[in-house]
Coordinates of C-alpha atoms in Angstrom, one line a residue:
Chain A
M1 CA 210.1 173.2 147.9
Q2 CA 210.7 169.5 147.6
I3 CA 208.2 166.8 147.8
T4 CA 209.5 163.3 149.2
F5 CA 207.1 160.3 149.1
L6 CA 207.8 158.4 152.3
G7 CA 204.9 155.9 151.7
T8 CA 202.6 155.3 148.6
A9 CA 200.8 151.9 149.9
G10 CA 197.1 152.3 150.4
S11 CA 195.5 150.6 153.6
Y12 CA 198.4 148.3 154.7
P13 CA 202.0 148.1 153.5
T14 CA 203.5 146.0 151.1
R15 CA 207.2 144.5 150.7
E16 CA 207.8 147.7 148.3
R17 CA 205.5 150.4 149.9
N18 CA 205.2 151.7 153.5
P19 CA 201.6 153.4 154.5
S20 CA 201.0 157.1 153.5
A21 CA 203.4 159.8 154.4
I22 CA 204.7 162.7 152.4
A23 CA 207.5 165.1 153.6
L24 CA 207.2 168.6 152.1
D25 CA 210.5 170.4 152.6
M26 CA 209.7 174.3 152.9
E27 CA 213.5 175.3 153.2
K28 CA 213.2 176.5 156.5
D29 CA 211.2 173.7 158.0
V30 CA 209.6 170.4 156.8
L31 CA 205.8 169.8 156.9
L32 CA 204.7 166.2 157.1
L33 CA 201.5 165.0 155.4
D34 CA 200.0 162.0 157.2
C35 CA 202.2 159.6 159.2
G36 CA 201.6 156.0 158.5
E37 CA 203.4 153.3 160.4
G38 CA 207.0 153.0 159.9
T39 CA 207.3 156.6 158.6
Q40 CA 210.4 157.4 161.2
R41 CA 212.1 154.5 159.4
Q42 CA 211.4 155.8 155.9
F43 CA 212.8 159.2 157.0
Y44 CA 216.2 157.3 157.4
Q45 CA 216.1 155.9 154.0
S46 CA 215.5 159.5 152.6
P47 CA 217.7 162.9 152.5
V48 CA 215.2 164.6 155.0
S49 CA 215.7 164.7 158.7
F50 CA 212.5 164.0 160.9
M51 CA 214.2 166.5 163.1
R52 CA 213.2 169.3 161.0
V53 CA 209.5 168.4 160.8
R54 CA 207.8 171.5 162.6
R55 CA 204.2 170.6 161.7
I56 CA 202.2 167.4 160.8
F57 CA 198.9 167.4 159.0
I58 CA 196.8 164.1 159.4
T59 CA 194.2 163.8 156.6
H60 CA 192.1 161.2 158.6
F61 CA 192.4 158.7 161.5
H62 CA 192.5 155.5 159.6
G63 CA 195.5 153.6 160.8
D64 CA 197.4 153.6 157.6
H65 CA 197.6 157.4 158.0
Y66 CA 198.5 158.2 161.5
L67 CA 199.9 155.1 163.4
G68 CA 203.4 156.3 162.7
L69 CA 203.0 159.3 165.1
P70 CA 203.8 157.9 168.5
G71 CA 207.0 156.4 167.3
L72 CA 208.2 159.5 165.5
V73 CA 207.6 161.7 168.5
Q74 CA 209.2 159.5 170.6
T75 CA 212.3 159.2 168.8
M76 CA 212.2 163.0 168.4
G77 CA 212.2 163.1 172.0
L78 CA 215.1 160.5 172.5
N79 CA 217.0 162.8 169.9
Q80 CA 216.7 165.6 172.4
R81 CA 214.2 167.8 170.5
T82 CA 213.1 170.8 172.3
E83 CA 211.1 172.8 169.8
P84 CA 207.3 172.6 169.6
L85 CA 205.5 170.3 167.4
D86 CA 201.9 171.1 166.0
I87 CA 199.8 168.2 164.8
Y88 CA 196.7 169.2 162.8
G89 CA 193.8 167.3 161.6
P90 CA 190.1 167.0 161.3
K91 CA 187.8 166.7 164.3
E92 CA 188.6 164.1 166.8
T93 CA 192.3 164.9 166.2
T94 CA 193.0 165.8 169.9
R95 CA 191.4 162.9 171.3
F96 CA 192.9 160.4 169.1
V97 CA 196.3 161.9 169.2
E98 CA 196.2 162.0 173.0
A99 CA 195.1 158.4 173.1
I100 CA 197.9 157.1 170.9
L101 CA 200.5 159.1 172.6
N102 CA 199.5 158.0 175.9
S103 CA 198.9 154.4 175.1
G104 CA 202.2 153.4 176.9
Y105 CA 204.8 154.9 179.1
S106 CA 206.4 157.8 177.1
Y107 CA 209.0 160.5 178.3
T108 CA 208.3 163.3 175.7
H109 CA 209.6 166.6 177.0
F110 CA 208.9 169.1 174.3
P111 CA 205.6 170.9 173.5
I112 CA 203.0 169.1 171.4
Q113 CA 199.9 171.0 170.4
T114 CA 196.9 169.5 168.4
H115 CA 194.7 171.4 166.2
E116 CA 191.4 170.5 164.8
I117 CA 190.6 172.2 161.3
A118 CA 187.2 172.5 159.7
P119 CA 186.9 172.2 155.9
G120 CA 187.4 175.4 154.3
E121 CA 189.7 176.8 157.1
R122 CA 193.1 178.2 156.4
V123 CA 196.0 178.4 158.8
A124 CA 198.9 180.9 158.0
F125 CA 202.4 180.4 159.0
D126 CA 205.6 182.5 158.5
A127 CA 206.2 181.4 155.0
Y128 CA 203.1 179.4 153.8
S129 CA 199.6 178.8 154.6
V130 CA 197.5 175.4 154.6
T131 CA 193.9 175.3 153.4
A132 CA 191.8 172.3 154.3
A133 CA 188.9 171.1 152.1
E134 CA 186.5 168.2 153.0
A135 CA 187.4 164.9 151.5
R136 CA 184.8 162.3 150.7
H137 CA 185.5 159.3 152.6
S138 CA 184.2 156.8 155.0
V139 CA 185.2 159.0 158.2
P140 CA 185.9 162.6 158.5
A141 CA 188.8 163.4 156.3
L142 CA 190.6 166.6 155.0
A143 CA 192.4 167.3 151.7
Y144 CA 195.1 169.9 152.1
R145 CA 196.6 172.7 149.9
I146 CA 200.0 174.4 151.0
D147 CA 200.4 177.5 149.4
E148 CA 204.0 179.3 149.6
K149 CA 203.7 183.0 150.3
E150 CA 204.6 185.2 147.2
R151 CA 208.2 185.6 147.3
R152 CA 210.4 188.8 146.2
G153 CA 211.6 188.9 142.7
R154 CA 215.3 187.6 141.9
F155 CA 218.0 189.9 142.6
K156 CA 219.7 191.1 139.2
A157 CA 223.4 191.3 140.3
D158 CA 224.5 192.7 136.9
E159 CA 222.1 195.7 136.8
A160 CA 223.0 196.7 140.3
R161 CA 226.9 196.6 139.4
A162 CA 226.1 198.7 136.5
L163 CA 224.3 201.1 138.6
G164 CA 227.3 201.3 140.7
V165 CA 226.3 199.4 143.8
H166 CA 228.8 198.0 146.1
G167 CA 228.9 194.3 146.7
S168 CA 228.3 194.7 150.4
D169 CA 225.2 196.3 149.8
F170 CA 223.6 193.6 147.7
A171 CA 221.9 192.0 150.6
L172 CA 220.2 195.1 151.8
L173 CA 218.7 195.6 148.1
E174 CA 217.6 191.9 148.1
E175 CA 216.0 192.4 151.3
G176 CA 214.1 195.4 150.1
K177 CA 215.9 198.4 151.2
P178 CA 217.3 201.4 149.2
V179 CA 220.9 202.0 149.2
T180 CA 223.2 204.8 148.1
T181 CA 226.4 204.2 146.1
R182 CA 229.8 205.8 146.6
T183 CA 229.0 208.4 144.1
G184 CA 225.9 209.4 146.1
K185 CA 223.2 207.9 143.8
L186 CA 220.3 206.5 145.3
V187 CA 219.3 203.0 144.3
L188 CA 215.7 201.4 144.9
P189 CA 215.2 197.8 145.2
E190 CA 212.7 197.5 142.5
Q191 CA 215.6 198.9 140.1
V192 CA 217.3 195.6 140.7
L193 CA 214.6 193.1 141.7
G194 CA 212.7 191.1 139.2
P195 CA 208.9 190.8 139.5
P196 CA 207.5 189.1 142.6
R197 CA 207.7 185.2 142.3
P198 CA 204.2 183.8 143.1
G199 CA 204.4 180.9 145.8
R200 CA 204.3 177.5 144.7
S201 CA 201.5 175.4 145.8
V202 CA 201.1 171.6 146.7
V203 CA 197.5 169.8 147.1
Y204 CA 197.4 166.5 148.9
S205 CA 193.8 164.7 148.5
G206 CA 194.3 162.1 151.4
D207 CA 191.7 159.5 151.0
T208 CA 188.7 160.4 148.9
R209 CA 186.2 159.7 146.3
P210 CA 186.8 162.4 143.3
A211 CA 185.2 165.6 144.9
P212 CA 184.4 169.1 143.5
E213 CA 185.7 170.3 146.7
I214 CA 189.2 169.0 145.9
I215 CA 188.9 170.3 142.5
R216 CA 188.2 173.7 143.7
L217 CA 191.1 173.6 146.4
A218 CA 193.4 172.2 143.7
E219 CA 192.8 175.1 141.1
E220 CA 196.0 175.8 139.1
A221 CA 198.2 174.2 141.9
D222 CA 201.7 173.3 140.9
V223 CA 201.5 169.7 142.1
L224 CA 198.5 167.6 142.9
I225 CA 199.1 164.4 144.8
H226 CA 195.8 162.4 144.7
E227 CA 195.1 158.9 146.1
A228 CA 194.5 156.3 143.3
T229 CA 193.7 153.1 145.2
F230 CA 191.9 151.4 142.6
L231 CA 191.5 150.9 138.7
E232 CA 188.2 151.6 136.9
E233 CA 187.2 147.8 137.0
L234 CA 187.1 148.1 140.8
K235 CA 185.2 151.5 140.5
S236 CA 182.3 150.1 142.6
L237 CA 184.6 149.2 145.4
A238 CA 186.0 152.6 145.2
D239 CA 182.9 154.5 145.4
A240 CA 181.5 151.9 148.4
W241 CA 184.8 152.6 150.5
G242 CA 185.4 156.3 149.6
H243 CA 188.3 155.9 147.4
S244 CA 189.3 157.0 143.7
T245 CA 190.3 155.2 140.6
A246 CA 193.3 156.2 138.7
L247 CA 190.9 157.6 136.1
G248 CA 188.9 159.5 138.8
A249 CA 192.0 160.9 140.2
A250 CA 193.3 162.2 136.8
T251 CA 189.8 163.7 136.0
V252 CA 190.1 165.8 139.1
A253 CA 193.5 167.1 138.0
Q254 CA 192.4 167.8 134.4
K255 CA 189.4 169.8 135.8
A256 CA 191.6 171.7 138.4
G257 CA 194.0 172.6 135.8
V258 CA 197.1 171.5 137.9
R259 CA 200.5 171.5 136.6
A260 CA 201.5 168.0 137.6
L261 CA 199.9 164.9 138.9
Y262 CA 201.3 162.1 141.3
L263 CA 199.1 159.4 142.1
T264 CA 199.7 157.3 145.5
H265 CA 197.8 155.0 147.9
F266 CA 197.8 151.9 145.6
S267 CA 196.0 148.9 146.5
A268 CA 198.2 145.9 147.1
R269 CA 196.4 144.3 144.3
Y270 CA 198.6 146.2 141.8
P271 CA 202.1 145.4 142.6
E272 CA 203.0 146.9 139.0
L273 CA 201.4 150.4 138.2
T274 CA 201.5 150.5 134.7
G275 CA 197.9 150.1 134.7
S276 CA 197.3 152.9 137.0
E277 CA 199.2 155.3 134.8
A278 CA 197.9 154.2 131.6
E279 CA 194.4 154.7 133.1
A280 CA 195.2 158.2 134.4
H281 CA 196.9 159.1 131.0
Q282 CA 193.3 159.0 129.4
A283 CA 192.6 162.3 131.3
Y284 CA 195.7 163.8 132.3
P285 CA 198.7 162.5 130.0
S286 CA 201.6 163.4 131.9
A287 CA 200.3 161.8 135.3
I288 CA 202.9 159.6 137.3
A289 CA 202.3 156.8 139.8
A290 CA 204.5 157.8 142.9
H291 CA 206.8 155.1 144.5
D292 CA 208.4 155.1 148.0
L293 CA 211.5 157.5 148.5
L294 CA 210.6 159.5 145.0
E295 CA 211.9 162.9 145.7
L296 CA 210.4 165.8 143.5
Q297 CA 211.5 169.3 143.1
V298 CA 208.6 171.9 142.8
H299 CA 210.0 174.4 140.4
Q300 CA 209.0 178.0 140.3
R301 CA 206.8 178.8 137.1
Chain B
M1 CA 210.4 125.1 166.1
Q2 CA 211.9 128.1 164.4
I3 CA 212.8 131.7 165.6
T4 CA 212.8 134.6 163.3
F5 CA 214.3 138.0 164.4
L6 CA 211.7 140.6 163.0
G7 CA 213.5 143.5 164.6
T8 CA 216.8 143.9 166.7
A9 CA 217.0 147.5 167.0
G10 CA 217.2 149.4 170.6
S11 CA 214.9 152.1 171.5
Y12 CA 214.3 153.3 167.6
P13 CA 215.0 152.0 164.3
T14 CA 218.0 152.4 162.2
R15 CA 218.1 152.1 158.3
E16 CA 219.2 148.4 159.2
R17 CA 217.2 147.4 162.1
N18 CA 213.4 147.6 162.9
P19 CA 212.2 148.0 166.7
S20 CA 211.9 144.5 168.7
A21 CA 209.9 141.6 167.6
I22 CA 210.6 138.0 167.4
A23 CA 208.5 135.4 165.6
L24 CA 208.4 132.0 167.2
D25 CA 206.9 129.4 164.8
M26 CA 205.3 126.5 167.0
E27 CA 204.5 124.7 163.9
K28 CA 200.8 124.9 164.7
D29 CA 200.8 128.4 165.3
V30 CA 203.3 131.4 165.6
L31 CA 203.8 133.2 168.8
L32 CA 205.0 136.9 168.8
L33 CA 207.4 138.2 171.2
D34 CA 207.1 142.0 171.4
C35 CA 205.6 143.9 168.3
G36 CA 207.6 147.1 167.8
E37 CA 206.4 149.7 164.9
G38 CA 206.8 148.2 161.5
T39 CA 206.6 144.5 162.5
Q40 CA 203.8 143.8 160.1
R41 CA 206.1 145.0 157.2
Q42 CA 208.9 142.9 158.7
F43 CA 206.7 140.0 158.5
Y44 CA 206.3 140.5 154.6
Q45 CA 210.1 140.2 154.4
S46 CA 210.3 137.1 156.3
P47 CA 209.0 133.6 155.5
V48 CA 206.4 133.6 158.3
S49 CA 202.7 134.9 157.7
F50 CA 201.3 137.2 160.4
M51 CA 198.1 135.5 159.8
R52 CA 199.3 132.4 161.9
V53 CA 200.1 134.5 164.8
R54 CA 197.9 133.2 167.6
R55 CA 199.3 134.9 170.6
I56 CA 201.5 138.1 171.4
F57 CA 203.5 138.5 174.4
I58 CA 204.6 142.1 175.0
T59 CA 207.5 142.3 177.5
H60 CA 206.8 146.1 178.4
F61 CA 205.1 149.2 177.1
H62 CA 207.9 151.2 175.8
G63 CA 207.1 152.2 172.3
D64 CA 209.8 150.2 170.6
H65 CA 208.2 147.0 171.9
Y66 CA 204.6 147.5 171.3
L67 CA 203.8 150.4 168.7
G68 CA 203.3 147.8 165.9
L69 CA 200.2 146.2 167.4
P70 CA 197.4 148.4 166.1
G71 CA 198.7 148.2 162.4
L72 CA 199.2 144.5 162.7
V73 CA 195.7 143.9 164.0
Q74 CA 194.2 146.2 161.4
T75 CA 195.8 144.2 158.7
M76 CA 194.9 141.0 160.2
G77 CA 191.3 142.5 160.3
L78 CA 191.4 143.6 156.6
N79 CA 192.9 140.2 155.8
Q80 CA 189.4 138.7 157.0
R81 CA 190.9 137.2 160.2
T82 CA 188.0 135.5 162.3
E83 CA 190.1 133.4 164.8
P84 CA 190.8 135.1 168.2
L85 CA 194.1 136.9 169.1
D86 CA 195.3 137.0 172.6
I87 CA 197.8 139.6 173.8
Y88 CA 199.7 139.1 177.0
G89 CA 201.7 141.5 178.9
P90 CA 202.6 143.0 182.5
K91 CA 200.2 145.0 184.4
E92 CA 198.4 147.8 182.5
T93 CA 198.4 145.7 179.4
T94 CA 194.7 145.9 179.2
R95 CA 194.4 149.8 179.5
F96 CA 197.4 150.4 177.2
V97 CA 196.4 147.8 174.5
E98 CA 192.8 149.6 174.5
A99 CA 194.1 153.0 174.2
I100 CA 196.1 152.1 171.2
L101 CA 193.6 150.0 169.5
N102 CA 191.0 152.9 169.8
S103 CA 193.2 155.8 169.0
G104 CA 191.4 156.1 165.4
Y105 CA 188.6 154.6 163.5
S106 CA 189.0 150.9 163.6
Y107 CA 186.8 148.0 162.1
T108 CA 188.5 145.0 163.8
H109 CA 185.6 142.2 163.7
F110 CA 187.7 139.3 165.2
P111 CA 187.8 138.7 169.1
I112 CA 190.9 140.2 170.9
Q113 CA 191.6 139.3 174.7
T114 CA 194.3 140.9 176.6
H115 CA 195.8 139.1 179.8
E116 CA 198.0 140.7 182.5
I117 CA 200.5 138.3 183.9
A118 CA 202.3 138.6 187.0
P119 CA 206.1 137.8 187.4
G120 CA 206.3 133.9 188.1
E121 CA 203.1 133.1 186.5
R122 CA 202.7 130.3 183.8
V123 CA 200.2 130.1 181.2
A124 CA 199.7 126.8 179.4
F125 CA 198.4 125.9 175.9
D126 CA 198.0 122.8 173.9
A127 CA 201.7 122.4 172.8
Y128 CA 203.6 124.7 174.8
S129 CA 203.5 126.9 178.0
V130 CA 204.8 130.5 178.8
T131 CA 206.4 131.4 182.0
A132 CA 207.0 135.0 183.0
A133 CA 209.9 136.5 185.1
E134 CA 210.4 140.0 186.3
A135 CA 212.8 141.9 184.3
R136 CA 214.8 144.8 185.8
H137 CA 213.9 147.8 183.8
S138 CA 212.5 151.5 184.3
V139 CA 208.8 150.3 184.0
P140 CA 207.0 147.1 184.9
A141 CA 208.4 144.4 182.4
L142 CA 208.7 140.6 181.8
A143 CA 210.8 138.0 180.5
Y144 CA 209.5 135.1 179.1
R145 CA 210.2 131.4 178.8
I146 CA 208.5 129.2 176.2
D147 CA 208.6 125.6 176.9
E148 CA 207.6 123.2 174.2
K149 CA 205.4 120.2 175.6
E150 CA 207.4 116.9 175.9
R151 CA 206.9 115.0 172.6
R152 CA 206.6 111.4 171.8
G153 CA 209.7 109.4 171.0
R154 CA 210.7 109.1 167.3
F155 CA 209.1 106.3 165.4
K156 CA 211.6 103.4 164.4
A157 CA 210.0 102.2 161.1
D158 CA 212.7 99.5 160.6
E159 CA 212.0 97.9 163.8
A160 CA 208.1 98.1 163.2
R161 CA 208.9 96.4 159.7
A162 CA 210.9 93.8 161.4
L163 CA 208.3 93.1 163.8
G164 CA 205.8 92.5 160.9
V165 CA 203.8 95.7 161.2
H166 CA 202.3 96.8 158.0
G167 CA 202.9 100.3 156.6
S168 CA 199.2 101.2 157.2
D169 CA 199.7 100.6 160.7
F170 CA 202.5 103.0 161.5
A171 CA 200.2 106.1 162.0
L172 CA 198.4 104.2 164.8
L173 CA 201.6 103.1 166.7
E174 CA 203.0 106.7 166.2
E175 CA 199.8 107.9 167.9
G176 CA 200.4 105.6 170.8
K177 CA 198.2 102.9 169.9
P178 CA 198.9 99.0 169.8
V179 CA 198.1 97.2 166.6
T180 CA 198.1 93.5 165.6
T181 CA 200.3 92.3 162.8
R182 CA 198.8 90.0 160.1
T183 CA 200.1 87.0 161.8
G184 CA 198.2 88.0 164.9
K185 CA 201.3 89.2 166.9
L186 CA 200.3 92.3 169.3
V187 CA 202.9 95.2 168.7
L188 CA 202.9 98.0 171.6
P189 CA 203.9 101.6 170.7
E190 CA 206.8 101.3 173.3
Q191 CA 208.4 98.5 171.2
V192 CA 208.8 100.9 168.2
L193 CA 209.1 104.5 169.5
G194 CA 212.4 106.0 171.2
P195 CA 212.4 107.7 174.5
P196 CA 209.9 110.7 175.0
R197 CA 211.7 113.8 173.4
P198 CA 212.0 116.8 175.9
G199 CA 210.2 119.9 174.8
R200 CA 212.5 122.7 173.4
S201 CA 212.7 126.1 175.3
V202 CA 213.2 129.7 174.3
V203 CA 213.8 132.6 176.7
Y204 CA 213.5 136.0 175.9
S205 CA 214.7 138.8 178.2
G206 CA 213.1 142.0 176.9
D207 CA 214.7 145.0 178.3
T208 CA 216.4 144.3 181.5
R209 CA 219.7 144.6 183.6
P210 CA 221.3 141.3 184.1
A211 CA 219.0 139.7 186.7
P212 CA 219.2 136.7 189.0
E213 CA 215.3 136.0 188.0
I214 CA 216.2 135.7 184.5
I215 CA 219.0 133.4 185.1
R216 CA 216.6 131.1 187.0
L217 CA 213.9 131.6 184.3
A218 CA 216.6 130.6 181.6
E219 CA 217.9 127.5 183.5
E220 CA 219.3 125.1 180.7
A221 CA 217.2 126.3 177.9
D222 CA 218.0 125.7 174.5
V223 CA 218.1 129.5 173.4
L224 CA 218.2 132.5 175.2
I225 CA 217.7 135.8 173.5
H226 CA 219.0 138.5 175.8
E227 CA 219.1 142.2 175.2
A228 CA 222.7 143.9 174.9
T229 CA 221.8 147.4 174.3
F230 CA 225.3 148.7 175.4
L231 CA 229.0 147.7 175.7
E232 CA 230.8 147.7 179.0
E233 CA 232.3 151.2 178.3
L234 CA 228.6 152.4 178.7
K235 CA 227.8 150.1 181.7
S236 CA 226.8 153.5 183.9
L237 CA 224.3 154.2 181.2
A238 CA 222.9 150.6 180.9
D239 CA 222.6 150.4 184.8
A240 CA 220.8 154.0 184.9
W241 CA 218.4 152.9 182.1
G242 CA 217.8 149.5 183.1
H243 CA 219.7 147.6 180.1
S244 CA 222.3 145.2 179.9
T245 CA 226.0 145.4 178.1
A246 CA 226.9 142.5 175.9
L247 CA 228.9 141.0 178.9
G248 CA 226.3 141.2 181.2
A249 CA 224.1 139.1 178.9
A250 CA 226.7 136.8 178.3
T251 CA 227.4 136.3 182.0
V252 CA 223.5 135.6 182.4
A253 CA 223.8 132.9 179.6
Q254 CA 226.7 131.4 181.1
K255 CA 225.3 131.2 184.8
A256 CA 222.0 129.8 183.4
G257 CA 223.9 127.0 181.2
V258 CA 221.8 127.8 178.0
R259 CA 222.7 126.0 174.8
A260 CA 222.7 129.2 172.6
L261 CA 222.8 133.0 173.1
Y262 CA 221.5 135.4 170.6
L263 CA 222.1 139.1 171.6
T264 CA 219.5 141.6 170.5
H265 CA 218.2 145.3 171.1
F266 CA 221.2 147.1 170.1
S267 CA 221.9 150.9 170.6
A268 CA 222.1 152.8 167.2
R269 CA 225.7 153.6 168.6
Y270 CA 226.9 150.4 167.2
P271 CA 226.2 149.9 163.8
E272 CA 228.7 147.1 163.5
L273 CA 228.3 144.5 166.1
T274 CA 231.7 143.0 166.0
G275 CA 232.5 144.8 169.3
S276 CA 229.2 143.5 171.0
E277 CA 230.1 140.1 170.0
A278 CA 233.6 139.8 171.0
E279 CA 232.7 141.4 174.4
A280 CA 230.1 138.6 175.0
H281 CA 232.5 135.9 173.8
Q282 CA 234.6 136.8 177.1
A283 CA 231.6 135.0 179.0
Y284 CA 230.0 133.1 176.3
P285 CA 232.1 132.0 173.6
S286 CA 229.5 131.1 171.0
A287 CA 227.2 134.2 171.3
I288 CA 225.7 135.6 168.4
A289 CA 224.6 139.1 167.7
A290 CA 221.0 138.6 165.9
H291 CA 220.3 140.7 162.8
D292 CA 217.0 141.5 161.4
L293 CA 215.2 138.7 159.4
L294 CA 217.9 136.2 161.0
E295 CA 216.1 132.7 160.9
L296 CA 217.1 130.1 163.5
Q297 CA 216.0 126.4 163.8
V298 CA 215.9 125.3 167.5
H299 CA 217.1 121.7 167.1
Q300 CA 216.0 118.8 169.3
R301 CA 218.8 117.9 172.0

């Protein structure tokens, strides 16, 4: 599970920062959180291929969070994509996505399906689920929690060998099936597998004021990615426009008890983010200000 | 009159190239030719401010030529623009531009007007005019010629001084008004102004097969910017998809008798453009392959 920050600018790009997008590599496929203008080109600068994106979750329909969709979709098509693409978002997602994908001449031949999710709703896939919570912004907006499914325990090869299991049977045990050794002894998977490993979890706030709904959504998450458009000195602007300060974001992280906090969506006012990090450290001492193309492994607990 | 290439990629961006956009600095304002995804961010890397863009001419509605419009317009709005913006293009321009500008929540408070131009039509402004010709592409597409108006001749300060004109009267003569010297002698502007200077001209092909309409449009232009998506080895693809090879573009330039040829809109197949330039040199020996952020002064003849 690897996170790549493709864009960390708030509202509009700067020389250094592209608008919002985060690629979450789930190993089997890639989940994209928001898709600001220029996201397809940011992918080229990253180790992740956008052809592996299976699902896109849009937090809300302000330009800096979705205007990269049509270009990405068209380039997927030009690259001969045939697999379906699913696009999730708050209400109006279908109307907005159809409008932008049909705003010119387009030749996309793979299936694209849009889905509108309600706050509190959870959508489940093979290897992970995504839960939405209502964000507090100026338009309908969602925060998302991605929960990897519980995974089987680690395979203990030394113990299997000690029990007389032949190497060619290791894969069966790893898949949870019992095997019989050459001496006729039955070996059960639980004898050679460690305890099941809890799935990892990532929460992304999108644009929002600090919100109790997001504190609940983020409870004990491995990683919280929270917007921090402003500093406390502009808290009145943050409140008025439905954004967070660095301290506000850190307070959410602290209350939710998350294991790591990454800040994003910075106002162009702050080219250096030492102020944002310092402010966040008042409530969450290990907070990190993300930058474009930052890569981050989410480690197993 | 200065040209800045903001994007020189064909169809989709690469690490090195953004999709199509060219800023033409007309001194009083800036004219933008096409506006591919990411154009607003390319402006930040260039010396041109997008707040000075008064008019945008879109050649056609394939994504790589217009998907940067909504982000640019929104950022202009966030930067408190109040002046009107005019967007020109082929038929369907109004429908397509309205669809993309209304594909999410938007708060643009300055006036935006769209205009559909027919091939052969000419639109005139204070300091320049723009003439459209039909391009030969897979969808309705235009090529544009920008003609600066004829300008007054250069002011010959030495001759004015020799005639006894006081320095404070130079500006009046430059504006075309007669003045009287302190000794009572009448000096006419034509005595101290060189011959009127012909306006400079730039032609942009957009996406097209080599076309006689564009040869006519580009006749004796100072600069022709012509697409050269492919090399001759892929001429069949170029023909099928409505694109030009480097040799095809150079032949248009040679037949039109232009003073300079810049190639653009390169297929991602060709990361190095030595092949494109070499091929173009067969028909037009000074052809140059443009690159992103190339700046070019159009000099007076």
